[in-house]
Structures are given as C-alpha cells and as structure tokens.
mmCIF file with all atom_site columns, C-alpha atoms in Angstrom:
data_model
loop_
_atom_site.group_PDB
_atom_site.id
_atom_site.type_symbol
_atom_site.label_atom_id
_atom_site.label_alt_id
_atom_site.label_comp_id
_atom_site.label_asym_id
_atom_site.label_entity_id
_atom_site.label_seq_id
_atom_site.pdbx_PDB_ins_code
_atom_site.Cartn_x
_atom_site.Cartn_y
_atom_site.Cartn_z
_atom_site.occupancy
_atom_site.B_iso_or_equiv
_atom_site.pdbx_formal_charge
_atom_site.auth_seq_id
_atom_site.auth_comp_id
_atom_site.auth_asym_id
_atom_site.auth_atom_id
_atom_site.pdbx_PDB_model_num
ATOM 1   C CA . GLN E 1 1   ? -29.183 10.023  25.830  1.00 0.00 ? 1336 GLN E CA 1
ATOM 2   C CA . VAL E 1 2   ? -28.051 11.131  22.223  1.00 0.00 ? 1337 VAL E CA 1
ATOM 3   C CA . GLN E 1 3   ? -30.195 10.077  19.466  1.00 0.00 ? 1338 GLN E CA 1
ATOM 4   C CA . LEU E 1 4   ? -29.232 9.542   15.567  1.00 0.00 ? 1339 LEU E CA 1
ATOM 5   C CA . VAL E 1 5   ? -31.422 10.108  12.812  1.00 0.00 ? 1340 VAL E CA 1
ATOM 6   C CA . GLU E 1 6   ? -30.187 9.351   9.330   1.00 0.00 ? 1341 GLU E CA 1
ATOM 7   C CA . SER E 1 7   ? -31.581 10.454  6.252   1.00 0.00 ? 1342 SER E CA 1
ATOM 8   C CA . GLY E 1 8   ? -31.003 10.513  1.851   1.00 0.00 ? 1343 GLY E CA 1
ATOM 9   C CA . GLY E 1 9   ? -30.077 6.436   1.414   1.00 0.00 ? 1344 GLY E CA 1
ATOM 10  C CA . GLY E 1 10  ? -31.796 5.074   -1.686  1.00 0.00 ? 1345 GLY E CA 1
ATOM 11  C CA . SER E 1 11  ? -31.364 3.427   -5.165  1.00 0.00 ? 1346 SER E CA 1
ATOM 12  C CA . VAL E 1 12  ? -29.097 4.736   -7.602  1.00 0.00 ? 1347 VAL E CA 1
ATOM 13  C CA . GLN E 1 13  ? -27.225 3.979   -9.874  1.00 0.00 ? 1348 GLN E CA 1
ATOM 14  C CA . ALA E 1 14  ? -23.355 3.714   -10.382 1.00 0.00 ? 1349 ALA E CA 1
ATOM 15  C CA . GLY E 1 15  ? -22.184 6.247   -10.679 1.00 0.00 ? 1350 GLY E CA 1
ATOM 16  C CA . SER E 1 16  ? -24.179 8.677   -9.331  1.00 0.00 ? 1351 SER E CA 1
ATOM 17  C CA . SER E 1 17  ? -23.879 10.375  -6.156  1.00 0.00 ? 1352 SER E CA 1
ATOM 18  C CA . LEU E 1 18  ? -26.118 10.575  -3.083  1.00 0.00 ? 1353 LEU E CA 1
ATOM 19  C CA . ARG E 1 19  ? -25.930 12.688  0.495   1.00 0.00 ? 1354 ARG E CA 1
ATOM 20  C CA . LEU E 1 20  ? -26.207 10.849  3.784   1.00 0.00 ? 1355 LEU E CA 1
ATOM 21  C CA . SER E 1 21  ? -27.130 13.259  6.857   1.00 0.00 ? 1356 SER E CA 1
ATOM 22  C CA . CYS E 1 22  ? -27.151 12.051  10.157  1.00 0.00 ? 1357 CYS E CA 1
ATOM 23  C CA . ALA E 1 23  ? -28.585 14.542  12.432  1.00 0.00 ? 1358 ALA E CA 1
ATOM 24  C CA . ALA E 1 24  ? -27.407 13.894  16.572  1.00 0.00 ? 1359 ALA E CA 1
ATOM 25  C CA . SER E 1 25  ? -30.303 15.662  19.942  1.00 0.00 ? 1360 SER E CA 1
ATOM 26  C CA . GLY E 1 26  ? -28.155 16.613  21.403  1.00 0.00 ? 1361 GLY E CA 1
ATOM 27  C CA . ARG E 1 27  ? -23.509 17.368  21.563  1.00 0.00 ? 1362 ARG E CA 1
ATOM 28  C CA . THR E 1 28  ? -21.576 14.623  20.457  1.00 0.00 ? 1363 THR E CA 1
ATOM 29  C CA . TYR E 1 29  ? -17.791 14.807  19.523  1.00 0.00 ? 1364 TYR E CA 1
ATOM 30  C CA . ALA E 1 30  ? -16.343 12.081  17.534  1.00 0.00 ? 1365 ALA E CA 1
ATOM 31  C CA . MET E 1 31  ? -18.282 10.778  14.442  1.00 0.00 ? 1366 MET E CA 1
ATOM 32  C CA . GLY E 1 32  ? -18.806 7.948   12.279  1.00 0.00 ? 1367 GLY E CA 1
ATOM 33  C CA . TRP E 1 33  ? -19.804 6.417   8.847   1.00 0.00 ? 1368 TRP E CA 1
ATOM 34  C CA . PHE E 1 34  ? -20.608 2.538   9.363   1.00 0.00 ? 1369 PHE E CA 1
ATOM 35  C CA . ARG E 1 35  ? -22.159 -0.146  6.570   1.00 0.00 ? 1370 ARG E CA 1
ATOM 36  C CA . GLN E 1 36  ? -22.735 -3.504  6.466   1.00 0.00 ? 1371 GLN E CA 1
ATOM 37  C CA . ALA E 1 37  ? -23.382 -4.819  3.416   1.00 0.00 ? 1372 ALA E CA 1
ATOM 38  C CA . PRO E 1 38  ? -25.750 -8.121  3.271   1.00 0.00 ? 1373 PRO E CA 1
ATOM 39  C CA . GLY E 1 39  ? -23.297 -11.311 4.717   1.00 0.00 ? 1374 GLY E CA 1
ATOM 40  C CA . LYS E 1 40  ? -20.729 -9.613  6.034   1.00 0.00 ? 1375 LYS E CA 1
ATOM 41  C CA . GLU E 1 41  ? -19.252 -7.194  8.949   1.00 0.00 ? 1376 GLU E CA 1
ATOM 42  C CA . ARG E 1 42  ? -19.729 -3.605  9.905   1.00 0.00 ? 1377 ARG E CA 1
ATOM 43  C CA . GLU E 1 43  ? -17.112 -1.991  8.557   1.00 0.00 ? 1378 GLU E CA 1
ATOM 44  C CA . ASN E 1 44  ? -16.174 2.063   8.904   1.00 0.00 ? 1379 ASN E CA 1
ATOM 45  C CA . VAL E 1 45  ? -16.712 4.132   6.267   1.00 0.00 ? 1380 VAL E CA 1
ATOM 46  C CA . ALA E 1 46  ? -15.629 7.390   7.178   1.00 0.00 ? 1381 ALA E CA 1
ATOM 47  C CA . ALA E 1 47  ? -14.455 9.129   11.075  1.00 0.00 ? 1382 ALA E CA 1
ATOM 48  C CA . ILE E 1 48  ? -14.147 13.042  11.732  1.00 0.00 ? 1383 ILE E CA 1
ATOM 49  C CA . SER E 1 49  ? -12.916 14.528  14.830  1.00 0.00 ? 1384 SER E CA 1
ATOM 50  C CA . GLY E 1 50  ? -14.314 16.615  16.911  1.00 0.00 ? 1385 GLY E CA 1
ATOM 51  C CA . SER E 1 51  ? -11.719 19.390  15.717  1.00 0.00 ? 1386 SER E CA 1
ATOM 52  C CA . GLY E 1 52  ? -12.547 18.262  11.890  1.00 0.00 ? 1387 GLY E CA 1
ATOM 53  C CA . LEU E 1 53  ? -9.988  15.305  11.219  1.00 0.00 ? 1388 LEU E CA 1
ATOM 54  C CA . THR E 1 54  ? -10.988 13.192  8.963   1.00 0.00 ? 1389 THR E CA 1
ATOM 55  C CA . TYR E 1 55  ? -10.131 9.037   8.612   1.00 0.00 ? 1390 TYR E CA 1
ATOM 56  C CA . TYR E 1 56  ? -10.937 7.799   4.921   1.00 0.00 ? 1391 TYR E CA 1
ATOM 57  C CA . ALA E 1 57  ? -10.963 3.440   4.347   1.00 0.00 ? 1392 ALA E CA 1
ATOM 58  C CA . ASP E 1 58  ? -8.967  2.341   1.476   1.00 0.00 ? 1393 ASP E CA 1
ATOM 59  C CA . SER E 1 59  ? -12.258 1.361   -0.832  1.00 0.00 ? 1394 SER E CA 1
ATOM 60  C CA . VAL E 1 60  ? -13.924 5.183   -0.158  1.00 0.00 ? 1395 VAL E CA 1
ATOM 61  C CA . LYS E 1 61  ? -11.059 7.547   -0.761  1.00 0.00 ? 1396 LYS E CA 1
ATOM 62  C CA . GLY E 1 62  ? -11.986 9.983   -2.968  1.00 0.00 ? 1397 GLY E CA 1
ATOM 63  C CA . ARG E 1 63  ? -15.214 9.110   -3.710  1.00 0.00 ? 1398 ARG E CA 1
ATOM 64  C CA . PHE E 1 64  ? -16.374 10.462  -0.350  1.00 0.00 ? 1399 PHE E CA 1
ATOM 65  C CA . THR E 1 65  ? -15.931 12.630  2.024   1.00 0.00 ? 1400 THR E CA 1
ATOM 66  C CA . ILE E 1 66  ? -17.212 13.212  6.065   1.00 0.00 ? 1401 ILE E CA 1
ATOM 67  C CA . SER E 1 67  ? -18.133 16.463  6.993   1.00 0.00 ? 1402 SER E CA 1
ATOM 68  C CA . ARG E 1 68  ? -19.331 18.394  10.848  1.00 0.00 ? 1403 ARG E CA 1
ATOM 69  C CA . ASN E 1 69  ? -21.825 21.805  10.893  1.00 0.00 ? 1404 ASN E CA 1
ATOM 70  C CA . SER E 1 70  ? -21.694 21.541  14.492  1.00 0.00 ? 1405 SER E CA 1
ATOM 71  C CA . ALA E 1 71  ? -24.501 24.279  14.857  1.00 0.00 ? 1406 ALA E CA 1
ATOM 72  C CA . LYS E 1 72  ? -27.086 22.448  13.567  1.00 0.00 ? 1407 LYS E CA 1
ATOM 73  C CA . ASP E 1 73  ? -25.260 18.858  15.343  1.00 0.00 ? 1408 ASP E CA 1
ATOM 74  C CA . THR E 1 74  ? -25.574 17.092  11.765  1.00 0.00 ? 1409 THR E CA 1
ATOM 75  C CA . VAL E 1 75  ? -22.965 15.125  9.864   1.00 0.00 ? 1410 VAL E CA 1
ATOM 76  C CA . TYR E 1 76  ? -22.776 14.976  6.487   1.00 0.00 ? 1411 TYR E CA 1
ATOM 77  C CA . LEU E 1 77  ? -21.383 12.122  3.957   1.00 0.00 ? 1412 LEU E CA 1
ATOM 78  C CA . GLN E 1 78  ? -21.128 12.600  0.922   1.00 0.00 ? 1413 GLN E CA 1
ATOM 79  C CA . MET E 1 79  ? -20.707 9.999   -1.730  1.00 0.00 ? 1414 MET E CA 1
ATOM 80  C CA . ASN E 1 80  ? -19.759 9.949   -5.276  1.00 0.00 ? 1415 ASN E CA 1
ATOM 81  C CA . SER E 1 81  ? -19.111 7.856   -8.036  1.00 0.00 ? 1416 SER E CA 1
ATOM 82  C CA . LEU E 1 82  ? -20.594 5.339   -6.047  1.00 0.00 ? 1417 LEU E CA 1
ATOM 83  C CA . LYS E 1 83  ? -20.547 1.762   -7.117  1.00 0.00 ? 1418 LYS E CA 1
ATOM 84  C CA . PRO E 1 84  ? -22.006 -2.072  -6.535  1.00 0.00 ? 1419 PRO E CA 1
ATOM 85  C CA . ASP E 1 85  ? -19.676 -3.168  -3.374  1.00 0.00 ? 1420 ASP E CA 1
ATOM 86  C CA . ASP E 1 86  ? -20.852 -0.089  -1.869  1.00 0.00 ? 1421 ASP E CA 1
ATOM 87  C CA . THR E 1 87  ? -24.128 -1.172  -1.821  1.00 0.00 ? 1422 THR E CA 1
ATOM 88  C CA . ALA E 1 88  ? -25.181 -1.493  1.935   1.00 0.00 ? 1423 ALA E CA 1
ATOM 89  C CA . VAL E 1 89  ? -26.626 -0.042  5.250   1.00 0.00 ? 1424 VAL E CA 1
ATOM 90  C CA . TYR E 1 90  ? -25.156 2.932   6.366   1.00 0.00 ? 1425 TYR E CA 1
ATOM 91  C CA . TYR E 1 91  ? -24.742 3.750   9.888   1.00 0.00 ? 1426 TYR E CA 1
ATOM 92  C CA . CYS E 1 92  ? -24.030 6.887   11.795  1.00 0.00 ? 1427 CYS E CA 1
ATOM 93  C CA . ALA E 1 93  ? -22.622 6.641   15.196  1.00 0.00 ? 1428 ALA E CA 1
ATOM 94  C CA . GLY E 1 94  ? -21.146 8.732   17.113  1.00 0.00 ? 1429 GLY E CA 1
ATOM 95  C CA . ARG E 1 95  ? -18.854 9.616   20.477  1.00 0.00 ? 1430 ARG E CA 1
ATOM 96  C CA . PRO E 1 96  ? -18.094 11.750  23.223  1.00 0.00 ? 1431 PRO E CA 1
ATOM 97  C CA . THR E 1 97  ? -14.625 12.066  22.388  1.00 0.00 ? 1432 THR E CA 1
ATOM 98  C CA . SER E 1 98  ? -12.683 14.089  20.165  1.00 0.00 ? 1433 SER E CA 1
ATOM 99  C CA . ALA E 1 99  ? -10.880 11.241  19.376  1.00 0.00 ? 1434 ALA E CA 1
ATOM 100 C CA . PRO E 1 100 ? -12.504 9.761   16.491  1.00 0.00 ? 1435 PRO E CA 1
ATOM 101 C CA . SER E 1 101 ? -12.088 6.081   16.599  1.00 0.00 ? 1436 SER E CA 1
ATOM 102 C CA . ARG E 1 102 ? -12.432 3.029   13.332  1.00 0.00 ? 1437 ARG E CA 1
ATOM 103 C CA . ARG E 1 103 ? -14.244 0.848   15.865  1.00 0.00 ? 1438 ARG E CA 1
ATOM 104 C CA . ASP E 1 104 ? -17.210 0.531   16.167  1.00 0.00 ? 1439 ASP E CA 1
ATOM 105 C CA . TYR E 1 105 ? -17.699 -0.693  19.965  1.00 0.00 ? 1440 TYR E CA 1
ATOM 106 C CA . GLU E 1 106 ? -16.056 2.223   20.838  1.00 0.00 ? 1441 GLU E CA 1
ATOM 107 C CA . TYR E 1 107 ? -18.535 4.282   19.469  1.00 0.00 ? 1442 TYR E CA 1
ATOM 108 C CA . SER E 1 108 ? -21.569 5.217   22.571  1.00 0.00 ? 1443 SER E CA 1
ATOM 109 C CA . TYR E 1 109 ? -24.812 6.569   20.121  1.00 0.00 ? 1444 TYR E CA 1
ATOM 110 C CA . TRP E 1 110 ? -26.078 5.396   16.765  1.00 0.00 ? 1445 TRP E CA 1
ATOM 111 C CA . GLY E 1 111 ? -29.295 5.655   14.501  1.00 0.00 ? 1446 GLY E CA 1
ATOM 112 C CA . GLN E 1 112 ? -30.800 3.504   13.145  1.00 0.00 ? 1447 GLN E CA 1
ATOM 113 C CA . GLY E 1 113 ? -29.642 2.797   9.954   1.00 0.00 ? 1448 GLY E CA 1
ATOM 114 C CA . THR E 1 114 ? -30.143 3.615   5.354   1.00 0.00 ? 1449 THR E CA 1
ATOM 115 C CA . GLN E 1 115 ? -30.142 1.574   2.533   1.00 0.00 ? 1450 GLN E CA 1
ATOM 116 C CA . VAL E 1 116 ? -27.818 2.446   -0.263  1.00 0.00 ? 1451 VAL E CA 1
ATOM 117 C CA . THR E 1 117 ? -28.843 0.430   -3.071  1.00 0.00 ? 1452 THR E CA 1
ATOM 118 C CA . VAL E 1 118 ? -26.286 0.769   -6.214  1.00 0.00 ? 1453 VAL E CA 1
ATOM 119 C CA . SER E 1 119 ? -26.673 -1.071  -8.904  1.00 0.00 ? 1454 SER E CA 1
ATOM 120 C CA . SER E 1 120 ? -24.716 -1.407  -12.187 1.00 0.00 ? 1455 SER E CA 1
#
C-alpha cells in the first residue's frame, strides 16, 4: 500500500503563490491533485501521467502547474495568482497505471489533504 503525504498548504492573500508537495512511500505512476471546498463536491484540479503528460481543469489553466520528480517519488502543484475560489482542502492521489484520470474513483491512493485558504 502506497502512502501519500501532502505538505505546503496555508493561508495567503489573493494573488499569492503556494507550492504543494506530495511525497509517496513507493512507486506511483499517474498522479492527480484534487480539491474539495465546503459544501462542494471534490473536483480534479490537475493530473500527470507516468510519462509526464499534464492535464488541468479549466479553472486553473495558466495559473497552476503540476510536475513530478520521479527519483524522489514526489509530485508538486505550483499555484500562482491564487483566488478566493481556490480555497479548499487539496488532496493528492495516485494510481498504479501510467494513464492519468480526472475521476477520483479511479485513484487507489490518497493523501490526508492540506488546507489552502485564500483571502481577498
């Protein structure tokens, strides 16, 4: 069982940047970042395939960047130009196949989540 540990969340003002990290205890292939705001469903923010192909939700395109360091089994989410609407608990997720997915039920491993709060 692969364990995922997120870090890097916090409280910032609109327009600021944060970088989230997700360290895996073992080999993962496709990884994704999801977020869930109070009263809303969990949504995919970004995903990266085992080969490095990336996918983004329309709401974060041009502002967020997902990347990975396979040697460290770590995935990152660089978040720039943060908005109050980005406030949520952010989760990283992994699956033991190379193809990424936007669907949360297709991921096998989940982190505990890290809070991101953006104030106006």
